[in-house]
Amino acid sequence: LPGAKAVQLTSRTARCFARRITGQKETDKTNNDMKNLLLIIICTLFSFTARAYDAYLGGIYYNLNKNDKTASVTYYYKYTGRVVIPESVTYDKETYSVTSIGNYAFTNCNDLTSISIPNSVTSIGVCAFENCTGLNSISIPSSVTYIGGLAFSNTGWYNSQPDGLLYLDKCLIGY
């Protein structure tokens, strides 16, 4: 243009000029930068492999309580066939009593066919066996005093029970 001065644009000036042309505000750019930073942080955090168990012994995953030397069976999506939970496990030269089956421990393990629970177990967590459609045989001892909601929902065993109240020893598990 006649009479126009030549101006060297810095990258910041160019960004501001581009925002003026497109109508984008400086705060939009700041918000986008913050969103990108947050996305990078989230991706970085989730890129680390998280371990949701303390020990893998005899084909079963456990969370261990080092204070009271107890173990809880924990979630693994590929338990199959017949699973026999032992009364105790030894890990790093310490023996732990298996006292519980954790929430969601066997959820969606469709190829699980039978489960044997030892006398040391006193609780079965929420949804512990939910959707284990192949689970037709369950051995639960009288030591179990707590069974979480939907623990056996949609298992072959549960679905084969007659309508009405369903008790396992002293625990009401369905109606």
PDB file of C-alpha atoms in Angstrom:
ATOM      1  CA  LEU A   1       0.000   0.000   0.000  1.00  0.00           C
ATOM      2  CA  PRO A   2       1.279   3.455  -0.802  1.00  0.00           C
ATOM      3  CA  GLY A   3       2.564   5.273   2.259  1.00  0.00           C
ATOM      4  CA  ALA A   4       2.447   2.161   4.481  1.00  0.00           C
ATOM      5  CA  LYS A   5       5.403   1.480   6.706  1.00  0.00           C
ATOM      6  CA  ALA A   6       7.067  -1.910   6.637  1.00  0.00           C
ATOM      7  CA  VAL A   7       6.735  -3.545  10.038  1.00  0.00           C
ATOM      8  CA  GLN A   8       8.563  -6.639  11.156  1.00  0.00           C
ATOM      9  CA  LEU A   9       6.122  -8.857  13.032  1.00  0.00           C
ATOM     10  CA  THR A  10       7.252 -10.879  15.989  1.00  0.00           C
ATOM     11  CA  SER A  11       5.561 -14.241  16.526  1.00  0.00           C
ATOM     12  CA  ARG A  12       3.529 -12.717  19.383  1.00  0.00           C
ATOM     13  CA  THR A  13       2.447  -9.801  17.210  1.00  0.00           C
ATOM     14  CA  ALA A  14       1.545 -12.218  14.409  1.00  0.00           C
ATOM     15  CA  ARG A  15      -0.584 -14.298  16.808  1.00  0.00           C
ATOM     16  CA  CYS A  16      -2.365 -11.172  18.061  1.00  0.00           C
ATOM     17  CA  PHE A  17      -2.932 -10.016  14.487  1.00  0.00           C
ATOM     18  CA  ALA A  18      -4.280 -13.443  13.497  1.00  0.00           C
ATOM     19  CA  ARG A  19      -6.605 -13.407  16.515  1.00  0.00           C
ATOM     20  CA  ARG A  20      -7.912  -9.960  15.501  1.00  0.00           C
ATOM     21  CA  ILE A  21      -8.630 -11.162  12.001  1.00  0.00           C
ATOM     22  CA  THR A  22     -10.361 -14.361  13.166  1.00  0.00           C
ATOM     23  CA  GLY A  23     -12.045 -12.738  16.157  1.00  0.00           C
ATOM     24  CA  GLN A  24     -10.319 -15.054  18.633  1.00  0.00           C
ATOM     25  CA  LYS A  25      -9.644 -13.424  21.970  1.00  0.00           C
ATOM     26  CA  GLU A  26      -6.428 -13.650  23.945  1.00  0.00           C
ATOM     27  CA  THR A  27      -8.356 -15.470  26.708  1.00  0.00           C
ATOM     28  CA  ASP A  28      -9.437 -18.123  24.163  1.00  0.00           C
ATOM     29  CA  LYS A  29      -5.796 -18.806  23.389  1.00  0.00           C
ATOM     30  CA  THR A  30      -4.961 -18.948  27.098  1.00  0.00           C
ATOM     31  CA  ASN A  31      -7.859 -21.340  27.681  1.00  0.00           C
ATOM     32  CA  ASN A  32      -6.697 -23.536  24.797  1.00  0.00           C
ATOM     33  CA  ASP A  33      -3.144 -23.527  26.163  1.00  0.00           C
ATOM     34  CA  MET A  34      -4.455 -24.540  29.588  1.00  0.00           C
ATOM     35  CA  LYS A  35      -6.585 -27.309  28.056  1.00  0.00           C
ATOM     36  CA  ASN A  36      -3.585 -28.609  26.129  1.00  0.00           C
ATOM     37  CA  LEU A  37      -1.425 -28.532  29.251  1.00  0.00           C
ATOM     38  CA  LEU A  38      -4.093 -30.348  31.247  1.00  0.00           C
ATOM     39  CA  LEU A  39      -4.396 -32.971  28.507  1.00  0.00           C
ATOM     40  CA  ILE A  40      -0.628 -33.505  28.532  1.00  0.00           C
ATOM     41  CA  ILE A  41      -0.629 -33.899  32.330  1.00  0.00           C
ATOM     42  CA  ILE A  42      -3.518 -36.391  32.247  1.00  0.00           C
ATOM     43  CA  CYS A  43      -1.908 -38.426  29.455  1.00  0.00           C
ATOM     44  CA  THR A  44       1.377 -38.470  31.348  1.00  0.00           C
ATOM     45  CA  LEU A  45      -0.281 -39.675  34.543  1.00  0.00           C
ATOM     46  CA  PHE A  46      -2.186 -42.443  32.768  1.00  0.00           C
ATOM     47  CA  SER A  47       0.829 -43.559  30.759  1.00  0.00           C
ATOM     48  CA  PHE A  48       2.348 -45.095  33.859  1.00  0.00           C
ATOM     49  CA  THR A  49       1.324 -48.686  34.449  1.00  0.00           C
ATOM     50  CA  ALA A  50      -0.749 -48.836  37.585  1.00  0.00           C
ATOM     51  CA  ARG A  51      -0.687 -52.015  39.581  1.00  0.00           C
ATOM     52  CA  ALA A  52      -3.931 -52.742  41.361  1.00  0.00           C
ATOM     53  CA  TYR A  53      -2.571 -55.684  43.340  1.00  0.00           C
ATOM     54  CA  ASP A  54       0.267 -56.486  45.706  1.00  0.00           C
ATOM     55  CA  ALA A  55       0.933 -60.119  44.828  1.00  0.00           C
ATOM     56  CA  TYR A  56       0.164 -62.708  42.173  1.00  0.00           C
ATOM     57  CA  LEU A  57       0.281 -66.179  43.688  1.00  0.00           C
ATOM     58  CA  GLY A  58      -1.024 -69.461  42.322  1.00  0.00           C
ATOM     59  CA  GLY A  59      -3.011 -67.771  39.562  1.00  0.00           C
ATOM     60  CA  ILE A  60      -4.815 -65.364  41.926  1.00  0.00           C
ATOM     61  CA  TYR A  61      -4.195 -61.654  42.505  1.00  0.00           C
ATOM     62  CA  TYR A  62      -4.155 -60.336  46.079  1.00  0.00           C
ATOM     63  CA  ASN A  63      -4.024 -57.072  47.985  1.00  0.00           C
ATOM     64  CA  LEU A  64      -2.004 -57.555  51.153  1.00  0.00           C
ATOM     65  CA  ASN A  65      -2.416 -55.831  54.509  1.00  0.00           C
ATOM     66  CA  LYS A  66       1.019 -55.913  56.102  1.00  0.00           C
ATOM     67  CA  ASN A  67      -0.295 -54.651  59.463  1.00  0.00           C
ATOM     68  CA  ASP A  68      -2.706 -57.475  60.252  1.00  0.00           C
ATOM     69  CA  LYS A  69      -1.235 -60.021  57.804  1.00  0.00           C
ATOM     70  CA  THR A  70      -4.454 -60.476  55.817  1.00  0.00           C
ATOM     71  CA  ALA A  71      -4.995 -60.862  52.103  1.00  0.00           C
ATOM     72  CA  SER A  72      -7.933 -59.992  49.888  1.00  0.00           C
ATOM     73  CA  VAL A  73      -8.530 -61.498  46.454  1.00  0.00           C
ATOM     74  CA  THR A  74      -8.591 -58.615  43.997  1.00  0.00           C
ATOM     75  CA  TYR A  75      -9.825 -57.938  40.478  1.00  0.00           C
ATOM     76  CA  TYR A  76      -8.436 -59.644  37.414  1.00  0.00           C
ATOM     77  CA  TYR A  77     -10.562 -59.863  34.293  1.00  0.00           C
ATOM     78  CA  LYS A  78      -9.349 -63.274  33.094  1.00  0.00           C
ATOM     79  CA  TYR A  79      -9.934 -65.751  35.898  1.00  0.00           C
ATOM     80  CA  THR A  80     -11.054 -68.957  34.185  1.00  0.00           C
ATOM     81  CA  GLY A  81     -12.108 -72.527  34.952  1.00  0.00           C
ATOM     82  CA  ARG A  82     -12.100 -73.763  38.536  1.00  0.00           C
ATOM     83  CA  VAL A  83     -10.591 -71.393  41.108  1.00  0.00           C
ATOM     84  CA  VAL A  84      -9.692 -72.635  44.588  1.00  0.00           C
ATOM     85  CA  ILE A  85      -8.853 -69.828  46.964  1.00  0.00           C
ATOM     86  CA  PRO A  86      -6.357 -70.945  49.634  1.00  0.00           C
ATOM     87  CA  GLU A  87      -6.743 -70.193  53.367  1.00  0.00           C
ATOM     88  CA  SER A  88      -3.394 -68.421  53.402  1.00  0.00           C
ATOM     89  CA  VAL A  89      -0.651 -67.243  51.070  1.00  0.00           C
ATOM     90  CA  THR A  90       3.045 -66.577  51.598  1.00  0.00           C
ATOM     91  CA  TYR A  91       4.692 -63.571  50.012  1.00  0.00           C
ATOM     92  CA  ASP A  92       8.194 -62.226  50.767  1.00  0.00           C
ATOM     93  CA  LYS A  93       8.557 -64.749  53.613  1.00  0.00           C
ATOM     94  CA  GLU A  94       5.380 -63.456  55.298  1.00  0.00           C
ATOM     95  CA  THR A  95       2.192 -65.509  55.617  1.00  0.00           C
ATOM     96  CA  TYR A  96      -1.150 -63.785  55.091  1.00  0.00           C
ATOM     97  CA  SER A  97      -4.586 -65.168  55.939  1.00  0.00           C
ATOM     98  CA  VAL A  98      -7.025 -64.809  53.026  1.00  0.00           C
ATOM     99  CA  THR A  99     -10.000 -63.125  54.704  1.00  0.00           C
ATOM    100  CA  SER A 100     -11.953 -61.508  51.888  1.00  0.00           C
ATOM    101  CA  ILE A 101     -12.877 -61.435  48.255  1.00  0.00           C
ATOM    102  CA  GLY A 102     -12.727 -57.811  47.192  1.00  0.00           C
ATOM    103  CA  ASN A 103     -15.282 -55.701  45.378  1.00  0.00           C
ATOM    104  CA  TYR A 104     -15.506 -56.691  41.692  1.00  0.00           C
ATOM    105  CA  ALA A 105     -12.792 -59.360  42.171  1.00  0.00           C
ATOM    106  CA  PHE A 106     -14.217 -61.768  39.584  1.00  0.00           C
ATOM    107  CA  THR A 107     -16.639 -59.469  37.740  1.00  0.00           C
ATOM    108  CA  ASN A 108     -17.232 -60.387  34.079  1.00  0.00           C
ATOM    109  CA  CYS A 109     -15.086 -63.542  34.214  1.00  0.00           C
ATOM    110  CA  ASN A 110     -17.421 -65.469  31.920  1.00  0.00           C
ATOM    111  CA  ASP A 111     -15.096 -68.471  31.663  1.00  0.00           C
ATOM    112  CA  LEU A 112     -15.008 -68.966  35.439  1.00  0.00           C
ATOM    113  CA  THR A 113     -16.919 -72.209  36.104  1.00  0.00           C
ATOM    114  CA  SER A 114     -16.511 -72.906  39.814  1.00  0.00           C
ATOM    115  CA  ILE A 115     -15.169 -71.235  42.937  1.00  0.00           C
ATOM    116  CA  SER A 116     -14.145 -72.751  46.242  1.00  0.00           C
ATOM    117  CA  ILE A 117     -13.845 -70.339  49.155  1.00  0.00           C
ATOM    118  CA  PRO A 118     -11.943 -71.318  52.320  1.00  0.00           C
ATOM    119  CA  ASN A 119     -13.107 -71.028  55.943  1.00  0.00           C
ATOM    120  CA  SER A 120     -10.733 -68.095  56.475  1.00  0.00           C
ATOM    121  CA  VAL A 121     -12.874 -65.824  54.267  1.00  0.00           C
ATOM    122  CA  THR A 122     -15.410 -63.714  56.173  1.00  0.00           C
ATOM    123  CA  SER A 123     -16.550 -61.270  53.490  1.00  0.00           C
ATOM    124  CA  ILE A 124     -17.393 -61.217  49.810  1.00  0.00           C
ATOM    125  CA  GLY A 125     -17.377 -57.758  48.263  1.00  0.00           C
ATOM    126  CA  VAL A 126     -19.873 -55.841  46.174  1.00  0.00           C
ATOM    127  CA  CYS A 127     -20.347 -57.309  42.689  1.00  0.00           C
ATOM    128  CA  ALA A 128     -17.589 -59.848  43.426  1.00  0.00           C
ATOM    129  CA  PHE A 129     -18.892 -62.389  40.898  1.00  0.00           C
ATOM    130  CA  GLU A 130     -21.289 -60.220  38.912  1.00  0.00           C
ATOM    131  CA  ASN A 131     -21.783 -61.302  35.279  1.00  0.00           C
ATOM    132  CA  CYS A 132     -19.763 -64.507  35.640  1.00  0.00           C
ATOM    133  CA  THR A 133     -22.269 -66.261  33.410  1.00  0.00           C
ATOM    134  CA  GLY A 134     -20.326 -69.545  33.358  1.00  0.00           C
ATOM    135  CA  LEU A 135     -20.120 -69.771  37.163  1.00  0.00           C
ATOM    136  CA  ASN A 136     -22.379 -72.683  38.096  1.00  0.00           C
ATOM    137  CA  SER A 137     -20.709 -74.086  41.211  1.00  0.00           C
ATOM    138  CA  ILE A 138     -19.974 -72.096  44.353  1.00  0.00           C
ATOM    139  CA  SER A 139     -18.681 -73.402  47.659  1.00  0.00           C
ATOM    140  CA  ILE A 140     -19.140 -70.797  50.397  1.00  0.00           C
ATOM    141  CA  PRO A 141     -18.286 -71.626  54.023  1.00  0.00           C
ATOM    142  CA  SER A 142     -20.331 -70.577  57.051  1.00  0.00           C
ATOM    143  CA  SER A 143     -17.467 -68.266  58.069  1.00  0.00           C
ATOM    144  CA  VAL A 144     -18.747 -65.727  55.502  1.00  0.00           C
ATOM    145  CA  THR A 145     -20.738 -63.129  57.439  1.00  0.00           C
ATOM    146  CA  TYR A 146     -20.926 -60.409  54.818  1.00  0.00           C
ATOM    147  CA  ILE A 147     -21.913 -60.628  51.152  1.00  0.00           C
ATOM    148  CA  GLY A 148     -21.969 -57.340  49.233  1.00  0.00           C
ATOM    149  CA  GLY A 149     -24.790 -56.229  46.977  1.00  0.00           C
ATOM    150  CA  LEU A 150     -25.056 -57.928  43.589  1.00  0.00           C
ATOM    151  CA  ALA A 151     -22.198 -60.262  44.537  1.00  0.00           C
ATOM    152  CA  PHE A 152     -23.648 -63.121  42.487  1.00  0.00           C
ATOM    153  CA  SER A 153     -25.833 -61.155  40.078  1.00  0.00           C
ATOM    154  CA  ASN A 154     -26.132 -62.704  36.624  1.00  0.00           C
ATOM    155  CA  THR A 155     -24.069 -65.794  37.397  1.00  0.00           C
ATOM    156  CA  GLY A 156     -25.140 -69.171  36.102  1.00  0.00           C
ATOM    157  CA  TRP A 157     -25.533 -70.304  39.714  1.00  0.00           C
ATOM    158  CA  TYR A 158     -27.721 -67.369  40.756  1.00  0.00           C
ATOM    159  CA  ASN A 159     -29.847 -67.480  37.625  1.00  0.00           C
ATOM    160  CA  SER A 160     -30.631 -71.161  38.239  1.00  0.00           C
ATOM    161  CA  GLN A 161     -32.032 -70.512  41.737  1.00  0.00           C
ATOM    162  CA  PRO A 162     -35.802 -70.591  42.274  1.00  0.00           C
ATOM    163  CA  ASP A 163     -37.633 -67.294  42.703  1.00  0.00           C
ATOM    164  CA  GLY A 164     -38.043 -66.017  46.259  1.00  0.00           C
ATOM    165  CA  LEU A 165     -35.675 -65.336  49.133  1.00  0.00           C
ATOM    166  CA  LEU A 166     -32.200 -66.761  48.601  1.00  0.00           C
ATOM    167  CA  TYR A 167     -29.946 -67.385  51.592  1.00  0.00           C
ATOM    168  CA  LEU A 168     -26.380 -68.583  51.790  1.00  0.00           C
ATOM    169  CA  ASP A 169     -26.071 -69.809  55.357  1.00  0.00           C
ATOM    170  CA  LYS A 170     -27.000 -66.672  57.348  1.00  0.00           C
ATOM    171  CA  CYS A 171     -26.728 -64.154  54.499  1.00  0.00           C
ATOM    172  CA  LEU A 172     -29.687 -63.095  52.375  1.00  0.00           C
ATOM    173  CA  ILE A 173     -28.322 -62.590  48.875  1.00  0.00           C
ATOM    174  CA  GLY A 174     -31.427 -62.316  46.747  1.00  0.00           C
ATOM    175  CA  TYR A 175     -35.185 -62.192  46.593  1.00  0.00           C
TER     176      TYR A 175
END
